[in-house]
PDB file of N, CA and C in Angstrom:
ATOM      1  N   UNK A1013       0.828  -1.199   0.000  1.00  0.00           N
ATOM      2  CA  UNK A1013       0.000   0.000   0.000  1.00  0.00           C
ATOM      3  C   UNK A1013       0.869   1.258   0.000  1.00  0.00           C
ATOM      4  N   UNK A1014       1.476   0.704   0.707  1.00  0.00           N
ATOM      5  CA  UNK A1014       2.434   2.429   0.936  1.00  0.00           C
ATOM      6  C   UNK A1014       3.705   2.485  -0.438  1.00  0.00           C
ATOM      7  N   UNK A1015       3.816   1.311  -0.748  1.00  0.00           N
ATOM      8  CA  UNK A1015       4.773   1.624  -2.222  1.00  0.00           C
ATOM      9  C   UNK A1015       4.098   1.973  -3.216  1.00  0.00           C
ATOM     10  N   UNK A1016       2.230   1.825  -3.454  1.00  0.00           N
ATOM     11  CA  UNK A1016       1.739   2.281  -4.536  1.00  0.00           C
ATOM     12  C   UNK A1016       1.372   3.499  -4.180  1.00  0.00           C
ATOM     13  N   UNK A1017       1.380   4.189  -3.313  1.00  0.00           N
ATOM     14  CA  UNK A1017       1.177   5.652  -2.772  1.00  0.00           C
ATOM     15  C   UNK A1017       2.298   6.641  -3.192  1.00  0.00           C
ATOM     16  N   UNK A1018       3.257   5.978  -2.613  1.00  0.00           N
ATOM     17  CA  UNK A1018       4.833   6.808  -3.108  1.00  0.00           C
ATOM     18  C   UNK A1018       5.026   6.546  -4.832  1.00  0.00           C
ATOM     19  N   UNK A1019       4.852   5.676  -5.263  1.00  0.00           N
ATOM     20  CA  UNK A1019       4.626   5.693  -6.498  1.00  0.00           C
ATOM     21  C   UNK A1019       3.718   6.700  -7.269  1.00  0.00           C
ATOM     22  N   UNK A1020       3.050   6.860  -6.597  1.00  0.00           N
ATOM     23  CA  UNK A1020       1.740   7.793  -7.130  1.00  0.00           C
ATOM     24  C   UNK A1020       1.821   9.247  -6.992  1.00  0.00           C
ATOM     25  N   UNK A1021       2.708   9.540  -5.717  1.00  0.00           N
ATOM     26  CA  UNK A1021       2.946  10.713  -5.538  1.00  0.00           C
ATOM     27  C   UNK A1021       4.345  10.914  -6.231  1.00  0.00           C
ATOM     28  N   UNK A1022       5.438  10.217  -6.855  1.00  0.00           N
ATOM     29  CA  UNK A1022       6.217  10.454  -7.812  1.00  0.00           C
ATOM     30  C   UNK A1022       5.755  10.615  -8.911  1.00  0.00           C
ATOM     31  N   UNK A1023       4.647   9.774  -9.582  1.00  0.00           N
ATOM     32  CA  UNK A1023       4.897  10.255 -10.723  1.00  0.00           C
ATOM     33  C   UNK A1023       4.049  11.588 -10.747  1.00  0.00           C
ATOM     34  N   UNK A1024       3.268  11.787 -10.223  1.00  0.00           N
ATOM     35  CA  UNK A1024       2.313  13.093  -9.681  1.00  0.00           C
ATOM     36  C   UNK A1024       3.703  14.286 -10.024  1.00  0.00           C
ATOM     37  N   UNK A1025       4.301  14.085  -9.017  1.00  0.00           N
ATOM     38  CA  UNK A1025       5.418  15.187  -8.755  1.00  0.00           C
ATOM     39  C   UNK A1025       6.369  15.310 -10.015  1.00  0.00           C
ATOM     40  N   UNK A1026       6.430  14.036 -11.102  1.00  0.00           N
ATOM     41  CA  UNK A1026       7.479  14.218 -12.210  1.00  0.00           C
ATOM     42  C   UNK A1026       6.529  14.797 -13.541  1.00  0.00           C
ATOM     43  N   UNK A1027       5.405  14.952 -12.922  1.00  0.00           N
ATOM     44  CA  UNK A1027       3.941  15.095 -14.328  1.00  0.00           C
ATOM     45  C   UNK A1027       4.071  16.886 -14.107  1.00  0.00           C
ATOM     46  N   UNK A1028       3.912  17.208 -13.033  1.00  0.00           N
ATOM     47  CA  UNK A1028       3.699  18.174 -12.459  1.00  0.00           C
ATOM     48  C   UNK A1028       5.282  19.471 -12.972  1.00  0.00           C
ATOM     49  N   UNK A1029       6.512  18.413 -12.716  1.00  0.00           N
ATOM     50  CA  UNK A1029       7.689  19.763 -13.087  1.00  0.00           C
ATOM     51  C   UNK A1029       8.081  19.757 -14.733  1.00  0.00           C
ATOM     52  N   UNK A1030       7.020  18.989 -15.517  1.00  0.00           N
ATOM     53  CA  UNK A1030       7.466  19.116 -16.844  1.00  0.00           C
ATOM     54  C   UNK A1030       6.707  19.457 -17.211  1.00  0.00           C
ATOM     55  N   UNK A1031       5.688  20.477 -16.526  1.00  0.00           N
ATOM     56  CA  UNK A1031       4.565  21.298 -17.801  1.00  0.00           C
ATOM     57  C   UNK A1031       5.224  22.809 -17.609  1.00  0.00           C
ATOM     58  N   UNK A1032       5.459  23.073 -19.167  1.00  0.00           N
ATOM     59  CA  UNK A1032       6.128  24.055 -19.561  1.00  0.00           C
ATOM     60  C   UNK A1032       5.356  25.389 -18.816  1.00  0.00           C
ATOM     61  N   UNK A1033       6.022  26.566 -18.226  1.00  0.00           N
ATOM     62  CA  UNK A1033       5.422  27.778 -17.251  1.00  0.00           C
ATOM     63  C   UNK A1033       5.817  28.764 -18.642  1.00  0.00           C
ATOM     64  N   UNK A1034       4.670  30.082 -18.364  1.00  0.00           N
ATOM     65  CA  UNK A1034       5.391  30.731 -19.447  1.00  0.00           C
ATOM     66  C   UNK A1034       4.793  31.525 -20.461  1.00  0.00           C
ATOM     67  N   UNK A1035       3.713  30.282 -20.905  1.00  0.00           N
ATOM     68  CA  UNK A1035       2.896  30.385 -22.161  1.00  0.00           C
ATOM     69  C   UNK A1035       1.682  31.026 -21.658  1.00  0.00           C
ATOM     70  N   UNK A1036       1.424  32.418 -23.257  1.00  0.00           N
ATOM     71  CA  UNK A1036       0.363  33.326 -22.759  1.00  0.00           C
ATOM     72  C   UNK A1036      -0.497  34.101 -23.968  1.00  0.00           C
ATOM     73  N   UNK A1037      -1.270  34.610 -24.218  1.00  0.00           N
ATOM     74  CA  UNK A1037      -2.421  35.331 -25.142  1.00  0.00           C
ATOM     75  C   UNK A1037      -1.424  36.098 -25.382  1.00  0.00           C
ATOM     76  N   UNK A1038      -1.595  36.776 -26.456  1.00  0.00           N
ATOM     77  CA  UNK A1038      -0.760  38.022 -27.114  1.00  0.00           C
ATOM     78  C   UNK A1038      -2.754  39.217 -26.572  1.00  0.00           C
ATOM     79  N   UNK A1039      -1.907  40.107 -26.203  1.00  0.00           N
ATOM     80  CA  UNK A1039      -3.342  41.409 -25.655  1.00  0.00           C
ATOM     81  C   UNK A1039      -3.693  41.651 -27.343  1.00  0.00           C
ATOM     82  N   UNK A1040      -5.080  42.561 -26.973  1.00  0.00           N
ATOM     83  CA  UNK A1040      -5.566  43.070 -28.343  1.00  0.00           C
ATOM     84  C   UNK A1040      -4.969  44.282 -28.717  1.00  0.00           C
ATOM     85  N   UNK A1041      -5.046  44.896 -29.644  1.00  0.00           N
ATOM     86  CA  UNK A1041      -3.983  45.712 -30.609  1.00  0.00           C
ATOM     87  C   UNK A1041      -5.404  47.066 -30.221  1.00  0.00           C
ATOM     88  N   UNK A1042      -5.161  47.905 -29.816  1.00  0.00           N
ATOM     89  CA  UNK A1042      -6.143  48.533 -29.691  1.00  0.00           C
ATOM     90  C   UNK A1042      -5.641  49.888 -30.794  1.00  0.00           C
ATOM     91  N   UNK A1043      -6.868  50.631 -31.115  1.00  0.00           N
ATOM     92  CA  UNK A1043      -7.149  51.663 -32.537  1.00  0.00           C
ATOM     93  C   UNK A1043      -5.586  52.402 -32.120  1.00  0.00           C
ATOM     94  N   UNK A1044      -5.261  52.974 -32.875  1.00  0.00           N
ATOM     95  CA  UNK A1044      -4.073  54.062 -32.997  1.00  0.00           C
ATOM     96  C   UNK A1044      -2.837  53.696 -32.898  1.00  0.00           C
ATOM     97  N   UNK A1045      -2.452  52.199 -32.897  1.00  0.00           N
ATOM     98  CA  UNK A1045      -1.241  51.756 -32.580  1.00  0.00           C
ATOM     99  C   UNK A1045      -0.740  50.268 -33.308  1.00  0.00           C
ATOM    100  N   UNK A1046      -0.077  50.368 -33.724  1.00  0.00           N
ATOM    101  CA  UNK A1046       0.718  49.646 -34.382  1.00  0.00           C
ATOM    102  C   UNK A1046       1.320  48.674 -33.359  1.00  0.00           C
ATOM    103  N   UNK A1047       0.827  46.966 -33.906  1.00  0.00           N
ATOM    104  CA  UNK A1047       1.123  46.126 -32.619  1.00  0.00           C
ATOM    105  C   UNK A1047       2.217  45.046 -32.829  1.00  0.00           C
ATOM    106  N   UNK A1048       2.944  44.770 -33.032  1.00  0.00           N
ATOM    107  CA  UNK A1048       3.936  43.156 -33.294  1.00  0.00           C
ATOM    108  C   UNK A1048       3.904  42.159 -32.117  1.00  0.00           C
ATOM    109  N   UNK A1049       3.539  40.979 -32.750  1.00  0.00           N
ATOM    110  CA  UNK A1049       4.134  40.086 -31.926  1.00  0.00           C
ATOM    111  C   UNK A1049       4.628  38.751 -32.352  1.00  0.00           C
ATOM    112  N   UNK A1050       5.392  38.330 -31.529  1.00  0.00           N
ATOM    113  CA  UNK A1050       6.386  37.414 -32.280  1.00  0.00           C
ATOM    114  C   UNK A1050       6.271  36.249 -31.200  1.00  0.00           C
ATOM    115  N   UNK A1051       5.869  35.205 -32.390  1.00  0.00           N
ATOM    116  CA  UNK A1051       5.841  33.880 -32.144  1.00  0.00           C
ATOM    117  C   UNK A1051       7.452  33.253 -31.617  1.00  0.00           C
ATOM    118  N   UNK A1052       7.551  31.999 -30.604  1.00  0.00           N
ATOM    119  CA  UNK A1052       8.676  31.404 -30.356  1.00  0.00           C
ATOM    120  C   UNK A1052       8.505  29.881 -29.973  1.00  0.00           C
ATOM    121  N   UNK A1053       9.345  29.153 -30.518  1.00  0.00           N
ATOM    122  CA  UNK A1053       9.221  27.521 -30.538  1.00  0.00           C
ATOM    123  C   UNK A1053       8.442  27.661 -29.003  1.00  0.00           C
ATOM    124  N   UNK A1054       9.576  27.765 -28.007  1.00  0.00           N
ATOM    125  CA  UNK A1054       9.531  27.350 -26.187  1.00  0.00           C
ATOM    126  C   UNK A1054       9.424  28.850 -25.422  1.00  0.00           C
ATOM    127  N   UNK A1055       9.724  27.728 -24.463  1.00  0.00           N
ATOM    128  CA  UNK A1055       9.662  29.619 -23.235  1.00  0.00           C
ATOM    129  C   UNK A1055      11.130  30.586 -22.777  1.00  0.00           C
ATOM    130  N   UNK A1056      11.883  29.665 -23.699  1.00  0.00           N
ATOM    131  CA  UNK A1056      13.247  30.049 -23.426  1.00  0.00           C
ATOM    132  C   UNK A1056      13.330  31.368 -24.397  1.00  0.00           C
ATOM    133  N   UNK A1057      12.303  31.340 -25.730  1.00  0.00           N
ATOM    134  CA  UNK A1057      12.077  32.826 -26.761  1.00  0.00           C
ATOM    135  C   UNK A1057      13.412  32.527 -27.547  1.00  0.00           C
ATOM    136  N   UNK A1058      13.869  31.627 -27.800  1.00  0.00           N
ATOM    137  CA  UNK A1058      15.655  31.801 -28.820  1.00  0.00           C
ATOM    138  C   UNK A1058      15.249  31.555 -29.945  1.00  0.00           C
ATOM    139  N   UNK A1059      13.976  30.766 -30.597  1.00  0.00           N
ATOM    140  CA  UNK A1059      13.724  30.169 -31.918  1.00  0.00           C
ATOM    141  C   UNK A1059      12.293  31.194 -32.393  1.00  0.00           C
ATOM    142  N   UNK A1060      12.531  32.246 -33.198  1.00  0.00           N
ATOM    143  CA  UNK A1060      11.160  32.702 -33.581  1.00  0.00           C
ATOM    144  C   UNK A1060      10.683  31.578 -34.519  1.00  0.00           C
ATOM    145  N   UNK A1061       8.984  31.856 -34.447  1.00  0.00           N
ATOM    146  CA  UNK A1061       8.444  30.247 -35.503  1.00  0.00           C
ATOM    147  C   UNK A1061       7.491  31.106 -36.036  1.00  0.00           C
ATOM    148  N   UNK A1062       6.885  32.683 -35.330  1.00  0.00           N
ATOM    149  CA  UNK A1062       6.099  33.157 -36.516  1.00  0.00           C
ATOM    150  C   UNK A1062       5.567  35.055 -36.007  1.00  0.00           C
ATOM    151  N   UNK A1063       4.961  35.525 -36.925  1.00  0.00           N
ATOM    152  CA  UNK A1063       4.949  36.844 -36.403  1.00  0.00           C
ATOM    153  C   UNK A1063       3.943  37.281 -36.811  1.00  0.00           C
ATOM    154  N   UNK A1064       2.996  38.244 -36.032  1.00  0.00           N
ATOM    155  CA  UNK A1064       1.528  39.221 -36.439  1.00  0.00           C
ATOM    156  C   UNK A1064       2.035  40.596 -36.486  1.00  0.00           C
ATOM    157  N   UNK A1065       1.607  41.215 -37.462  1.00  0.00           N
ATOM    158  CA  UNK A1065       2.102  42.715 -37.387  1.00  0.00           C
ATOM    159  C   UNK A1065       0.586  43.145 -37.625  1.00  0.00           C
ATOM    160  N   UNK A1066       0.063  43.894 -36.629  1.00  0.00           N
ATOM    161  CA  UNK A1066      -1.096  44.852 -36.607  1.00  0.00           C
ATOM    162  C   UNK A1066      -0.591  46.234 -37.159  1.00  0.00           C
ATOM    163  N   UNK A1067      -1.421  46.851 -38.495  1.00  0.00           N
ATOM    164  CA  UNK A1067      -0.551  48.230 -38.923  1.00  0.00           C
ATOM    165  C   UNK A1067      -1.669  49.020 -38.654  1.00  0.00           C
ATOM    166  N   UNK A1068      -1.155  50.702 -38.370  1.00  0.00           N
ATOM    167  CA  UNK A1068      -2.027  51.563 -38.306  1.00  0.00           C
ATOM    168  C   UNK A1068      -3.344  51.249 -38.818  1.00  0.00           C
ATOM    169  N   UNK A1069      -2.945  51.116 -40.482  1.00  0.00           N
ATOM    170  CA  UNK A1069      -3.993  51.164 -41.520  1.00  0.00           C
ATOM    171  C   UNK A1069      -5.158  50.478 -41.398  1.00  0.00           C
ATOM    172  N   UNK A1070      -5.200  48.867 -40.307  1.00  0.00           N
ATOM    173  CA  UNK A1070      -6.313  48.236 -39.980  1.00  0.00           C
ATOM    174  C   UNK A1070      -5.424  46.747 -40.668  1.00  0.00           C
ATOM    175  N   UNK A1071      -4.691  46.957 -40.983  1.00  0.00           N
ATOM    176  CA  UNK A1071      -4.263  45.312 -42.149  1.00  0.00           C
ATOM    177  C   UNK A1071      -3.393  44.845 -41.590  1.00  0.00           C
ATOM    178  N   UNK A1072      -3.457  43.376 -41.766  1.00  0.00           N
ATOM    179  CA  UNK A1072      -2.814  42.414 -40.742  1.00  0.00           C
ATOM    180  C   UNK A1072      -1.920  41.779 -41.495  1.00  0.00           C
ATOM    181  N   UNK A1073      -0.520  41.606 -40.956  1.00  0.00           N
ATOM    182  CA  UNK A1073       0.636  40.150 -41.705  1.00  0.00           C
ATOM    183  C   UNK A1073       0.862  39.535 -40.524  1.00  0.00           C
ATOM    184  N   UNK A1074       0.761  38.122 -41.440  1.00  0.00           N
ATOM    185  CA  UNK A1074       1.426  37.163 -40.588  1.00  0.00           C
ATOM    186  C   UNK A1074       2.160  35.897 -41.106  1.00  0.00           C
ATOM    187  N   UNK A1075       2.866  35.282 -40.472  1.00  0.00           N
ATOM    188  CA  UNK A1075       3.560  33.974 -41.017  1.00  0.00           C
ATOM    189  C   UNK A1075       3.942  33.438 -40.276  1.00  0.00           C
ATOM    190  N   UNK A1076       4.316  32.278 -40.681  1.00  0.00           N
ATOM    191  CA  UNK A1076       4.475  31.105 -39.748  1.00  0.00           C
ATOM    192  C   UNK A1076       3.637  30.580 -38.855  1.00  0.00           C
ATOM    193  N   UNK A1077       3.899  30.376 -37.532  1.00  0.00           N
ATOM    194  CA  UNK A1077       2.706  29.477 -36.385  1.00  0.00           C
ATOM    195  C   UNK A1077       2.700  30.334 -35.039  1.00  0.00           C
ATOM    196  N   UNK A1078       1.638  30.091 -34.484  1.00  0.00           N
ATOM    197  CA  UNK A1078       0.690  30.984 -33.361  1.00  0.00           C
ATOM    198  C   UNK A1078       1.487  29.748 -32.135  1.00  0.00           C
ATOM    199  N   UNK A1079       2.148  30.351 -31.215  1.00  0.00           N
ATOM    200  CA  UNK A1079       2.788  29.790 -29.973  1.00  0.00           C
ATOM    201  C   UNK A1079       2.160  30.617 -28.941  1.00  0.00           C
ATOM    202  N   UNK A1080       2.164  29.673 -27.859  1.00  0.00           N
ATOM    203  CA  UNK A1080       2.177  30.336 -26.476  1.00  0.00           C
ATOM    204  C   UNK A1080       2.997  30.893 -25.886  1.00  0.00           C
ATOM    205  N   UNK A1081       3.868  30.831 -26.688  1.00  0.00           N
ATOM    206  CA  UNK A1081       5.421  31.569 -26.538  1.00  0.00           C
ATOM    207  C   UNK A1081       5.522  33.417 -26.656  1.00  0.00           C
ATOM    208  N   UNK A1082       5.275  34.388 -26.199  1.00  0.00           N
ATOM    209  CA  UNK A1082       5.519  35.494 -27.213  1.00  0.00           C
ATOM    210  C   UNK A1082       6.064  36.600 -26.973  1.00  0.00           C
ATOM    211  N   UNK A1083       6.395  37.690 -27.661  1.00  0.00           N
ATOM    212  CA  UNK A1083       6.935  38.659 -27.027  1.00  0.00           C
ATOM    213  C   UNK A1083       5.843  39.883 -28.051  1.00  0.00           C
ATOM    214  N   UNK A1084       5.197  40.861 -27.087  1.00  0.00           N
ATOM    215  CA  UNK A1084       4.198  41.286 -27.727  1.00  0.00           C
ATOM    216  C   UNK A1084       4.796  43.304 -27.590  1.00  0.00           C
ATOM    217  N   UNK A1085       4.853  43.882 -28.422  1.00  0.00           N
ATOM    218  CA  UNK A1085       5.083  45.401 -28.314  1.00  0.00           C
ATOM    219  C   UNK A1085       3.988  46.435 -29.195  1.00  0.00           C
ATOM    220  N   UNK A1086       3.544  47.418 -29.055  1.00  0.00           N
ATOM    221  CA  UNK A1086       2.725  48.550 -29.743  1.00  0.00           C
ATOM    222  C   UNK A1086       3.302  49.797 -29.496  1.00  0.00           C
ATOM    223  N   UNK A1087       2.817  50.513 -30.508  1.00  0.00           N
ATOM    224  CA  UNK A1087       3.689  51.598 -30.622  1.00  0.00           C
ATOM    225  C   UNK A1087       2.426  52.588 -31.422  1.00  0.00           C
ATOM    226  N   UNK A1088       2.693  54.292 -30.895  1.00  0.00           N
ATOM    227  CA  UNK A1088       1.275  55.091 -31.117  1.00  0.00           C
ATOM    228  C   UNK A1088       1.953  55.072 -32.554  1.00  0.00           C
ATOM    229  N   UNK A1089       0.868  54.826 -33.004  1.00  0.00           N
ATOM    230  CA  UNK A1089       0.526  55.289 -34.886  1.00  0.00           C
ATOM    231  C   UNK A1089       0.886  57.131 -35.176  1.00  0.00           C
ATOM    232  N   UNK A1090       1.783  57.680 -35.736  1.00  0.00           N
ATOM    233  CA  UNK A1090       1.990  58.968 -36.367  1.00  0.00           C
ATOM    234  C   UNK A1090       0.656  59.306 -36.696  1.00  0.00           C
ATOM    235  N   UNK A1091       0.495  61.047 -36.478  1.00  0.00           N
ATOM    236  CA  UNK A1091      -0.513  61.215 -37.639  1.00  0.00           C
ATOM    237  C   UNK A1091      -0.129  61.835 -38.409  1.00  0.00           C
ATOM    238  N   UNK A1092      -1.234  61.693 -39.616  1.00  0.00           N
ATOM    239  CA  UNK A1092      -0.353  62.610 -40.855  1.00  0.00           C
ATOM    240  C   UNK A1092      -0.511  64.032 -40.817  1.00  0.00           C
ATOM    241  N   UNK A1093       0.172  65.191 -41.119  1.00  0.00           N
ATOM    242  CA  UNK A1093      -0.596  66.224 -41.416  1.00  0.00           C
ATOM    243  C   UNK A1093      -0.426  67.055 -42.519  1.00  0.00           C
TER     244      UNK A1093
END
């Protein structure tokens, strides 16, 4: 009894330190600002795998693949005059 307990609470405890910490939503791009964010394999961020560029204009690029990985920045849109 008590070896299938400790058993149980190992593998519990080895399930538990290999789920990756880290991974998160990229926020919404709100009006007037120009948004990037950049996709990455892991949580370590060394391998980009893909990227969203929100532009002033309303038009969206993207490529590659959507990770939980990200590093997200915006920046105020110029106006013209």
């Amino acid at each position: 009894m008590i070896r299938r307990v400790l058993a149980v609470v190992a593998l519990t405890t080895a399930a538990l330190a290999t789920v990756p910490a880290g991974a998160q939503a990229a926020p919404s791009c709100q009006a007037g600002y120009l948004c990037n964010t950049q996709y990455f394999s892991d949580s370590a961020r060394t391998i980009l795998v893909g990227v969203k560029t929100e532009f002033c204009s309303g038009e969206v690029s993207t490529w590659g693949r959507v990770t939980g990985y990200l590093k997200w920045s915006a920046s105020p849109c110029s106006s013209s005059r």
